PDB file of C-alpha atoms and ligand atoms in Angstrom:
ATOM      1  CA  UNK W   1     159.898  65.920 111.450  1.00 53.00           C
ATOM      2  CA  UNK W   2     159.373  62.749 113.123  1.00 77.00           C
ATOM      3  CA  UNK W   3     156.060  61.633 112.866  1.00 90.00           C
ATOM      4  CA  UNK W   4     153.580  64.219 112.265  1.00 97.00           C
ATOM      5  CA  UNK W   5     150.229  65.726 113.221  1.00 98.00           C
ATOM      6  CA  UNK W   6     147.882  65.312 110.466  1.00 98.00           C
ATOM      7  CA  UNK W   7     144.690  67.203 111.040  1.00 99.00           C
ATOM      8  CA  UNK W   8     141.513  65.729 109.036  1.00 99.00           C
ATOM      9  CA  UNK W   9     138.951  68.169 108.166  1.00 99.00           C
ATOM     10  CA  UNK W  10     136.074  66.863 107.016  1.00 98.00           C
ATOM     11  CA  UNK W  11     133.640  68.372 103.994  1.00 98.00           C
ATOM     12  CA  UNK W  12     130.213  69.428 104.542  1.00 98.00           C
ATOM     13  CA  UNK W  13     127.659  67.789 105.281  1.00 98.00           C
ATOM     14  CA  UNK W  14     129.791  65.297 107.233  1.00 98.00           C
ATOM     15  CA  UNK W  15     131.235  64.613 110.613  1.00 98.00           C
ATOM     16  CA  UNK W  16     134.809  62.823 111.377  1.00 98.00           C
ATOM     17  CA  UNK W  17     133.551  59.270 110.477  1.00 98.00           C
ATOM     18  CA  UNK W  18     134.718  60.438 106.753  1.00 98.00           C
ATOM     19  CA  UNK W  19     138.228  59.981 108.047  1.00 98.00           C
ATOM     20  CA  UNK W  20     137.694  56.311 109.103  1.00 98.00           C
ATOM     21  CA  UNK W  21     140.477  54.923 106.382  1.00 98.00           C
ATOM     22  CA  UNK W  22     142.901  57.073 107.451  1.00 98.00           C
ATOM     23  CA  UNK W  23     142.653  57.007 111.006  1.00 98.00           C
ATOM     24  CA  UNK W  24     143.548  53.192 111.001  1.00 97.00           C
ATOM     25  CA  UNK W  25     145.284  53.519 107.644  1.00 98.00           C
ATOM     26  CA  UNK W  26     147.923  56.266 108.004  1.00 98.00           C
ATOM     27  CA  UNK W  27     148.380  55.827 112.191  1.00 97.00           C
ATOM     28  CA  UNK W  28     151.895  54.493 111.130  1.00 96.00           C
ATOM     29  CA  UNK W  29     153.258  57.666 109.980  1.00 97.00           C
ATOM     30  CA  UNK W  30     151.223  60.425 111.591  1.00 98.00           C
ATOM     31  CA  UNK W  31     149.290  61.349 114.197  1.00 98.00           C
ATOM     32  CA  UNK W  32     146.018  61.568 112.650  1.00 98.00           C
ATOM     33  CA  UNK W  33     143.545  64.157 114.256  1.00 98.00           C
ATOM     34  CA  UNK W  34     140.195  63.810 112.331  1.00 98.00           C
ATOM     35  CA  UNK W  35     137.461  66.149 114.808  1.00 98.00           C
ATOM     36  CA  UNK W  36     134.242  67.019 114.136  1.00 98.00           C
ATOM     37  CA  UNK W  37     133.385  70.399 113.188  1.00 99.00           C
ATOM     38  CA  UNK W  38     131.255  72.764 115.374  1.00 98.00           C
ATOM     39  CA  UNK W  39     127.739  71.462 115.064  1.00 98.00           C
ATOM     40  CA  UNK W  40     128.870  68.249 113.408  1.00 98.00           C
ATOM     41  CA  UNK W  41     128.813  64.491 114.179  1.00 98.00           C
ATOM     42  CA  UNK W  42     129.041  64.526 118.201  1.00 98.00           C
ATOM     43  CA  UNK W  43     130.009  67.749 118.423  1.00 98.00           C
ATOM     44  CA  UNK W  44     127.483  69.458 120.674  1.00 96.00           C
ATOM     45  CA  UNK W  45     128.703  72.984 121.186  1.00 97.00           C
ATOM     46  CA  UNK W  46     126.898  75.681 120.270  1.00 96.00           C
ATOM     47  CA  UNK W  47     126.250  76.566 116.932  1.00 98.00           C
ATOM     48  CA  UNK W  48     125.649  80.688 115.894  1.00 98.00           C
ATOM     49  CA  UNK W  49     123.468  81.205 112.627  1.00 98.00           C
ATOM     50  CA  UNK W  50     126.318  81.513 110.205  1.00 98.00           C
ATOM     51  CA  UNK W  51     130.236  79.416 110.634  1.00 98.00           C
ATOM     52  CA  UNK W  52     132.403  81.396 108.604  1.00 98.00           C
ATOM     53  CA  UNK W  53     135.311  79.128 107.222  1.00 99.00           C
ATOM     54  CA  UNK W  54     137.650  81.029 109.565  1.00 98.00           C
ATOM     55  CA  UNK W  55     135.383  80.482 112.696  1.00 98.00           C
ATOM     56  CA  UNK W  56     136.132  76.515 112.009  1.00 99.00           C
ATOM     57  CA  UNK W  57     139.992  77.182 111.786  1.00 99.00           C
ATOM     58  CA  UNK W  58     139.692  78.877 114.826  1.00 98.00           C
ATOM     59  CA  UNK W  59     137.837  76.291 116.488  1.00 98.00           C
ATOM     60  CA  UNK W  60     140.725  74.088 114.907  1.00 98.00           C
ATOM     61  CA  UNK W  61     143.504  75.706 115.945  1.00 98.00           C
ATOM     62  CA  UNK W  62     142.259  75.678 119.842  1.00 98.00           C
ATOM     63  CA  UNK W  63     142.337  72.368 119.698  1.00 98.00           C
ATOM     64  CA  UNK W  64     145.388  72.277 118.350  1.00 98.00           C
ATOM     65  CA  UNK W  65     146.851  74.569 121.574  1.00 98.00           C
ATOM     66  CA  UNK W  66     144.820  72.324 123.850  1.00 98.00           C
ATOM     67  CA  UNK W  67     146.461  69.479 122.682  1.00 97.00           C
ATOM     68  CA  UNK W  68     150.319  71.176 122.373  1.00 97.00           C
ATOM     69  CA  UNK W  69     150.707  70.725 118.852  1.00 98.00           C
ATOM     70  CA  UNK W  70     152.278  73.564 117.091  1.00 97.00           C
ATOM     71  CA  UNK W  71     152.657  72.239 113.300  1.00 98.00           C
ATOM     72  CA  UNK W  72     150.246  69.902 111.740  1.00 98.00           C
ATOM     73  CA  UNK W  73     149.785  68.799 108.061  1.00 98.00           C
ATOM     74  CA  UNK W  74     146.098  70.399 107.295  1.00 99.00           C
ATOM     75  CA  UNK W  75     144.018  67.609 104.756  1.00 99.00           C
ATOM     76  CA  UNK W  76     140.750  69.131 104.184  1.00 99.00           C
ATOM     77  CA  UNK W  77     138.281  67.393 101.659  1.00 99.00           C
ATOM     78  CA  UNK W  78     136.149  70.039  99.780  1.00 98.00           C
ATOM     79  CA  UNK W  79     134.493  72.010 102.616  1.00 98.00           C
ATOM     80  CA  UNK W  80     137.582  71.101 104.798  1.00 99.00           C
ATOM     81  CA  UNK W  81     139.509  72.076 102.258  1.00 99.00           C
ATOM     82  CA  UNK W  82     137.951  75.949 102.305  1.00 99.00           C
ATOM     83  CA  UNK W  83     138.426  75.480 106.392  1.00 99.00           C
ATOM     84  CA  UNK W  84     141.981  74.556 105.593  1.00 99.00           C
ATOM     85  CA  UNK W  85     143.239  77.132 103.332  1.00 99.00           C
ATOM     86  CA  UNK W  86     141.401  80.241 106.124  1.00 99.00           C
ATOM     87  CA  UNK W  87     143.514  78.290 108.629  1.00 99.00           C
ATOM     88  CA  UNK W  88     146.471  78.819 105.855  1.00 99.00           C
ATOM     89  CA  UNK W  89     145.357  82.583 105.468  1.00 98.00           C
ATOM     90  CA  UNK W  90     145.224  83.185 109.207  1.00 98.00           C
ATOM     91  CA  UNK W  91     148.484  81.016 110.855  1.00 98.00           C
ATOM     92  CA  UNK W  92     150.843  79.727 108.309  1.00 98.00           C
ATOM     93  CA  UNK W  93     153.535  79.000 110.722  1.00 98.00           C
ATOM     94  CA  UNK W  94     151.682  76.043 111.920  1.00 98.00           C
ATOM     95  CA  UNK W  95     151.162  74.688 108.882  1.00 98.00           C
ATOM     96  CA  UNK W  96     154.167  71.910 107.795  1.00 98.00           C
ATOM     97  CA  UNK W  97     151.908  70.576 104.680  1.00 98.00           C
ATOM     98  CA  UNK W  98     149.051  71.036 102.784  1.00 98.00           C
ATOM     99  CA  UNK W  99     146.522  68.608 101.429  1.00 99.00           C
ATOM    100  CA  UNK W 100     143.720  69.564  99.715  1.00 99.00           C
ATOM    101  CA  UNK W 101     141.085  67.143  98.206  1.00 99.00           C
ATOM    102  CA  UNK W 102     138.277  67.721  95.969  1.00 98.00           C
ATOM    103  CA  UNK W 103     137.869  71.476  96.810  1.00 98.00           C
ATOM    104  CA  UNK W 104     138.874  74.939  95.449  1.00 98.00           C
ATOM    105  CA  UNK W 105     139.893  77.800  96.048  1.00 98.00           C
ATOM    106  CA  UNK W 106     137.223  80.043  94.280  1.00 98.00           C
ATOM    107  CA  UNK W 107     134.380  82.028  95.933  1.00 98.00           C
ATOM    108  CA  UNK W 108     130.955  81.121  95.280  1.00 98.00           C
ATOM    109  CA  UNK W 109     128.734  82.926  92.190  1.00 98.00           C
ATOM    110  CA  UNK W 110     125.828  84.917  92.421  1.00 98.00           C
ATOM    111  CA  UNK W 111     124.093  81.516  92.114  1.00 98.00           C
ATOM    112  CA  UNK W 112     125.893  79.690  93.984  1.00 98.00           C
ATOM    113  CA  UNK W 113     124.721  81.806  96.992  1.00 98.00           C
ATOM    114  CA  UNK W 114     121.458  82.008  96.914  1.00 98.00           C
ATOM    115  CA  UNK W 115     121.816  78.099  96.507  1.00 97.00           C
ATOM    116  CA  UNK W 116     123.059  78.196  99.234  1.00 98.00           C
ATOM    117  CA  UNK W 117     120.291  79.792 101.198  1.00 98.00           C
ATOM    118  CA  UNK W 118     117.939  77.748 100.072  1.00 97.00           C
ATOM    119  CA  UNK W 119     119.829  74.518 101.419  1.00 98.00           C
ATOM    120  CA  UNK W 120     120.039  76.212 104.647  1.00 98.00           C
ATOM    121  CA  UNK W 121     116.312  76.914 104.854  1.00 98.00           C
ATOM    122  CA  UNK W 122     115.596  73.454 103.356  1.00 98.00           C
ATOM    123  CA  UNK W 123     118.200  71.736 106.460  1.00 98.00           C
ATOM    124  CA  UNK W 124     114.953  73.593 108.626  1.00 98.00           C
ATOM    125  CA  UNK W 125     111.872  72.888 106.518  1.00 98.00           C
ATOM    126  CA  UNK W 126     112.662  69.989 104.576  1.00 98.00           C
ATOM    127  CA  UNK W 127     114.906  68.108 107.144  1.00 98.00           C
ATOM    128  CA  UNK W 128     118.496  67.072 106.497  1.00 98.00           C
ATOM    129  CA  UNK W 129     117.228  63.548 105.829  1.00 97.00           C
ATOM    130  CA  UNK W 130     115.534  65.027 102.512  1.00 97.00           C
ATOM    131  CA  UNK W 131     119.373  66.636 101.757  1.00 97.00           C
ATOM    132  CA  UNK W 132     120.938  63.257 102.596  1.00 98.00           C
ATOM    133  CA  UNK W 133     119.096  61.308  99.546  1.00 97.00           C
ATOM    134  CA  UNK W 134     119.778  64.562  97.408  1.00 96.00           C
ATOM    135  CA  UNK W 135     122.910  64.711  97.906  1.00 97.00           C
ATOM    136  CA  UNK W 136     124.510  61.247  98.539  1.00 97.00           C
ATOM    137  CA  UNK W 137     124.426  60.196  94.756  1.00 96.00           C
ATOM    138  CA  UNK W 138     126.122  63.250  93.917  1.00 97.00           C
ATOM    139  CA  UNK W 139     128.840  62.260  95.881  1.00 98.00           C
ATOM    140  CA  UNK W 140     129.903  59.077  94.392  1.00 98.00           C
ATOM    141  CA  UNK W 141     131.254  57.819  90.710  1.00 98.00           C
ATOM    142  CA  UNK W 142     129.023  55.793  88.986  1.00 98.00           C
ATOM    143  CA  UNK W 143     132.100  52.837  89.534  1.00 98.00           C
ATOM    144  CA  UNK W 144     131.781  53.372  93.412  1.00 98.00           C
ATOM    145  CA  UNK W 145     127.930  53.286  92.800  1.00 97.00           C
ATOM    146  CA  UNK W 146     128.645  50.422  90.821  1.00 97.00           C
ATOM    147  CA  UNK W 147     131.341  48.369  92.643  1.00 96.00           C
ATOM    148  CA  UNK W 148     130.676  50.244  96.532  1.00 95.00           C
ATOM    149  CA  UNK W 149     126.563  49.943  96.961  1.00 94.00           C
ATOM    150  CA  UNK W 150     127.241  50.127 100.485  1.00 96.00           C
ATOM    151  CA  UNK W 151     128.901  53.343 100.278  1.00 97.00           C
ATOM    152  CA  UNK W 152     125.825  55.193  99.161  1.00 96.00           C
ATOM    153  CA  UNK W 153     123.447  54.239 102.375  1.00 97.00           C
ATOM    154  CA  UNK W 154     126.870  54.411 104.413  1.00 98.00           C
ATOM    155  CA  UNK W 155     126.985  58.545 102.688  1.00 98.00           C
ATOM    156  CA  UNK W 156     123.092  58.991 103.123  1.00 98.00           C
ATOM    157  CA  UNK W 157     123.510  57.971 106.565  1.00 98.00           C
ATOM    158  CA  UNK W 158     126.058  59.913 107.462  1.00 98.00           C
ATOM    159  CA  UNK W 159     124.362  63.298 106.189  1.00 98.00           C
ATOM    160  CA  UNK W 160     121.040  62.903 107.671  1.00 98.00           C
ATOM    161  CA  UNK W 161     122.443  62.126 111.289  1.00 98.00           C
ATOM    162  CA  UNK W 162     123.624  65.988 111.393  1.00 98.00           C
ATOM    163  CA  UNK W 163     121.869  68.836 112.818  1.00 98.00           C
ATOM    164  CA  UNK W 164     119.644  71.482 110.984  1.00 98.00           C
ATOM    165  CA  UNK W 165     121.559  74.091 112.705  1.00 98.00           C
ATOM    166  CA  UNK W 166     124.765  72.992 111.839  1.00 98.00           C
ATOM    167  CA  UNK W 167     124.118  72.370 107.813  1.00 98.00           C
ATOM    168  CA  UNK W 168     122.520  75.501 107.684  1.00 98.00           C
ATOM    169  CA  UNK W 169     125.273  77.708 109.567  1.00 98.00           C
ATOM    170  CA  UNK W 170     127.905  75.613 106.880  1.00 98.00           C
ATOM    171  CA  UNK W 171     126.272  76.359 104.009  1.00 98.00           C
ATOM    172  CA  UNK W 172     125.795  80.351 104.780  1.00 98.00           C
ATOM    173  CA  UNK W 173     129.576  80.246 105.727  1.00 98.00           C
ATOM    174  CA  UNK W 174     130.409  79.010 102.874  1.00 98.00           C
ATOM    175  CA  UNK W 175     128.502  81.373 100.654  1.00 98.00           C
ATOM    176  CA  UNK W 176     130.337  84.178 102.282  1.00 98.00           C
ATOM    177  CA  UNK W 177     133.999  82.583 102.005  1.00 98.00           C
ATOM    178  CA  UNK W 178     136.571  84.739  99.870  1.00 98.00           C
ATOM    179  CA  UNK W 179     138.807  83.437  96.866  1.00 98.00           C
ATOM    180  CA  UNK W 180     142.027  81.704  98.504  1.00 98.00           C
ATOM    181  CA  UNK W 181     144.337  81.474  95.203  1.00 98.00           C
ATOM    182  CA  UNK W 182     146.446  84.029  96.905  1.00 98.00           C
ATOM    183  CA  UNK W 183     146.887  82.657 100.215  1.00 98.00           C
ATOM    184  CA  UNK W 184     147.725  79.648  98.101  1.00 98.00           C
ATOM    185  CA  UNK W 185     150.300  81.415  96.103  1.00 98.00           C
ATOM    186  CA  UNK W 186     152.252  82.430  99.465  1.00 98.00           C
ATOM    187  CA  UNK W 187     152.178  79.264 100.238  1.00 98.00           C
ATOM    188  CA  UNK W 188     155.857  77.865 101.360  1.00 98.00           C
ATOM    189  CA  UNK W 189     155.556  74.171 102.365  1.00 98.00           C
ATOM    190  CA  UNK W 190     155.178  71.258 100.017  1.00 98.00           C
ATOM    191  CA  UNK W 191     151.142  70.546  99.112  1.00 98.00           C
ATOM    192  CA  UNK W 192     149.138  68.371  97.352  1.00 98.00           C
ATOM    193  CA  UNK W 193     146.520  69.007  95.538  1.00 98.00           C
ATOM    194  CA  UNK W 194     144.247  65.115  95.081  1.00 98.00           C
ATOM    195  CA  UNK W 195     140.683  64.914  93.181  1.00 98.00           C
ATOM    196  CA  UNK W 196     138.553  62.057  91.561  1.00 98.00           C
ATOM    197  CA  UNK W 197     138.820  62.197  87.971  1.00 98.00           C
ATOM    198  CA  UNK W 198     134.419  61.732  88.112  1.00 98.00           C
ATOM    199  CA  UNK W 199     134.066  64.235  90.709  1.00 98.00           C
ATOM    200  CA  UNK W 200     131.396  65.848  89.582  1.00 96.00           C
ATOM    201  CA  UNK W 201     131.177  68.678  92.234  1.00 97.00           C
ATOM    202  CA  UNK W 202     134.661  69.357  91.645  1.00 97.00           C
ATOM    203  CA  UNK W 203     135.682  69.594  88.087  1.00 93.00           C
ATOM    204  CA  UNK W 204     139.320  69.111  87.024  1.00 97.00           C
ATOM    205  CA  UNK W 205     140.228  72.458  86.352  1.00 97.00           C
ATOM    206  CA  UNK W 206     139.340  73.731  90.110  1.00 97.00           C
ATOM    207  CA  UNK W 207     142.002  71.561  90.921  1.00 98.00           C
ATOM    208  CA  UNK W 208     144.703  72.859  88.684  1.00 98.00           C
ATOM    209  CA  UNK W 209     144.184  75.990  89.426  1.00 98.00           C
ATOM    210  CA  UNK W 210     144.989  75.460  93.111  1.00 98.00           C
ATOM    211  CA  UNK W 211     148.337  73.372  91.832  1.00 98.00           C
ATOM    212  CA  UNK W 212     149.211  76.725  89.563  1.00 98.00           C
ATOM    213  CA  UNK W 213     148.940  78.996  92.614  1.00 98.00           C
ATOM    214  CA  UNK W 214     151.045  76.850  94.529  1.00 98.00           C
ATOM    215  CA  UNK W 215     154.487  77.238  94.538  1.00 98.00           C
ATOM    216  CA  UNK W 216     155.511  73.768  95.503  1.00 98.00           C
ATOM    217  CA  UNK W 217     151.875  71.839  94.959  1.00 98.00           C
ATOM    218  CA  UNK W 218     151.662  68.896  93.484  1.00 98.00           C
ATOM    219  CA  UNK W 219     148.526  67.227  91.347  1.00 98.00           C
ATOM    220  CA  UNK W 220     147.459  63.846  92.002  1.00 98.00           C
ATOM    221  CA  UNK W 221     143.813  63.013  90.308  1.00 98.00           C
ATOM    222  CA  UNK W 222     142.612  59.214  91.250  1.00 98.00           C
ATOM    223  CA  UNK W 223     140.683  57.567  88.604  1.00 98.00           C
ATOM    224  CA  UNK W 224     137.484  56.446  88.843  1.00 97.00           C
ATOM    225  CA  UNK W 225     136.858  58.298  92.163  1.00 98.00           C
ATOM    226  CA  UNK W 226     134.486  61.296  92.699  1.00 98.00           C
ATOM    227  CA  UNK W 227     134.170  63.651  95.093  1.00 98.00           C
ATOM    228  CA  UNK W 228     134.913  61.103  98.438  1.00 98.00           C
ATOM    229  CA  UNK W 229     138.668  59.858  97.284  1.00 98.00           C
ATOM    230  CA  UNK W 230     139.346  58.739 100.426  1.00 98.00           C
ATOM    231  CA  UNK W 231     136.817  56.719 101.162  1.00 98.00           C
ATOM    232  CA  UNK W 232     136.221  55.730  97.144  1.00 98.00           C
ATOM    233  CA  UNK W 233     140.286  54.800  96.548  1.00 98.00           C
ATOM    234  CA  UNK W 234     141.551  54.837  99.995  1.00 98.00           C
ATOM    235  CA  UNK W 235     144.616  52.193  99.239  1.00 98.00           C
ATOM    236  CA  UNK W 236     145.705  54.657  96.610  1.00 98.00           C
ATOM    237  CA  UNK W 237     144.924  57.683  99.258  1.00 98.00           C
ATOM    238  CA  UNK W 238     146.367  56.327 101.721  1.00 98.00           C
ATOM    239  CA  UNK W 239     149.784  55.695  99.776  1.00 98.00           C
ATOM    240  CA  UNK W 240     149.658  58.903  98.430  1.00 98.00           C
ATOM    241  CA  UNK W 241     149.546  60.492 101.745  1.00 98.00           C
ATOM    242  CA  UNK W 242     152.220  58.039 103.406  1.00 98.00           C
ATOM    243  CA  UNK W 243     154.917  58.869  99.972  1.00 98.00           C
ATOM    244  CA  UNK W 244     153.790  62.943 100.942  1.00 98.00           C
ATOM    245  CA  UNK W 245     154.352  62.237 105.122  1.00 98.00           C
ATOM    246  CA  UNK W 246     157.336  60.688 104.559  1.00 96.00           C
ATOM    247  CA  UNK W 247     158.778  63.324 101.945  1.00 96.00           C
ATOM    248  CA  UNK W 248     158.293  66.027 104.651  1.00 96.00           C
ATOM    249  CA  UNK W 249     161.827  67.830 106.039  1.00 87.00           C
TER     250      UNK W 249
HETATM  251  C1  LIG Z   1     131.561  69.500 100.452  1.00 56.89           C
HETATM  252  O1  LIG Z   1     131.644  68.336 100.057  1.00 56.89           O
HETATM  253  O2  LIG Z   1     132.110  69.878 101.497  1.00 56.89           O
HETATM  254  C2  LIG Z   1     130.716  70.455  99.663  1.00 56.89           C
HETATM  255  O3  LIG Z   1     130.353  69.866  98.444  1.00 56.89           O
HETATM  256  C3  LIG Z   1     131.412  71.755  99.434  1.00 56.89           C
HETATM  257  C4  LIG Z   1     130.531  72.773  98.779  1.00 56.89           C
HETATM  258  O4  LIG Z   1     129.301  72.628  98.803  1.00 56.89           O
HETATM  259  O5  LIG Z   1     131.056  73.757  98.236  1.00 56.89           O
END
């Protein structure tokens, strides 16, 4: 494959400005599509009550006919990661390579819906802005925190810019998104799985489990980074990704 498409999907409660590094950083061996998903960033379509991970990889793989690409390499960080692996489920012959970052392929608990309802009520009562300094800190290692202030406000911005409608139709999609180790396991093309060794939304063994389910995945866990590695060890990303590009038949 001569240079290829890699399609960006960012996690939730984001838009494509997560993909900043690599859209400068990785334009010398790919074609790097980051959108925004429905709802997200300046994406102004029409948003129903609920986007189901496979409504976004539809969405995705329009734009992927509009634009005449038939394979891309998916990279989906945690929520883009879910929207990833229901694009896997759903057309697998246009997928040349899979990244997936701090994500995994388990459904949600009992708990982990109804948390999810509340954060979509509290995108409407509350306001995003009040989920933006929630959630920001969670985001980061303490040695971004630390060594990256910036990062934080650049995070907390980024969240509370996004529309009600859009975090709250996320986070009921999520809650209603089905365990993916399977479609990971028929996986054929070469994937890698990356995480931050702090991520605290993310633990470790989420991440192995995806790299056991794969049949030719591949583990790479950053130190020091949390849940953002791109954007918290983007030189080490970013040559991660290049080594992978190139590596692709
Ligand atoms: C994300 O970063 O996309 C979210 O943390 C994913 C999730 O809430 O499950």
């Amino acid at each position: 494959m001569d240079r290829p498409t890699l399609l960006c999907i960012h996690g939730f409660p984001l838009d494509h400005t997560l993909w900043a590094p690599q859209v400068t950083g990785l334009a010398d061996v790919a074609r790097v599509l980051a959108p925004d998903l429905r709802g997200f960033g300046d994406d102004r379509r029409p948003v129903p009550d609920v986007m189901t991970m496979e409504a976004y990889a539809a969405d995705l793989k329009d734009l992927l006919d509009e634009q005449g690409v038939d394979r891309v390499v998916l990279c989906g960080l945690s929520m883009g990661g879910y929207v990833a692996m229901a694009f896997l489920a759903e057309w697998p012959e246009r997928v040349a390579g899979l990244v997936l970052c701090n994500t995994r392929a388990n459904a949600d608990t009992p708990e982990g819906r109804a948390a999810r309802q509340a954060t979509a009520q509290n995108a409407f009562e509350k306001g995003v802005d009040v989920i933006a300094r929630a959630m920001a800190p969670t985001l980061l290692s303490d040695r971004s925190k630390r060594t990256h202030p910036e990062l934080m406000a650049h995070m907390e911005a980024m969240i509370a810019r996004q529309r009600p409608e859009a975090v709250a139709a996320a986070a009921l999609g999520m809650s209603e998104r089905p365990d993916r180790h399977a479609v990971l396991n028929g996986c054929t093309v070469p994937a890698l799985v990356i995480t931050g060794s702090e991520d605290a939304l993310m633990p470790l063994p989420t991440s192995q489990a995806m790299v056991d389910a794969l049949p030719h995945g591949r583990l790479v866990v950053l130190p020091d980074a949390g849940h953002l590695t791109n954007l918290e060890a983007t030189d080490a990303f970013n040559d991660t990704l290049r080594v992978f590009l190139r590596s692709l038949p």
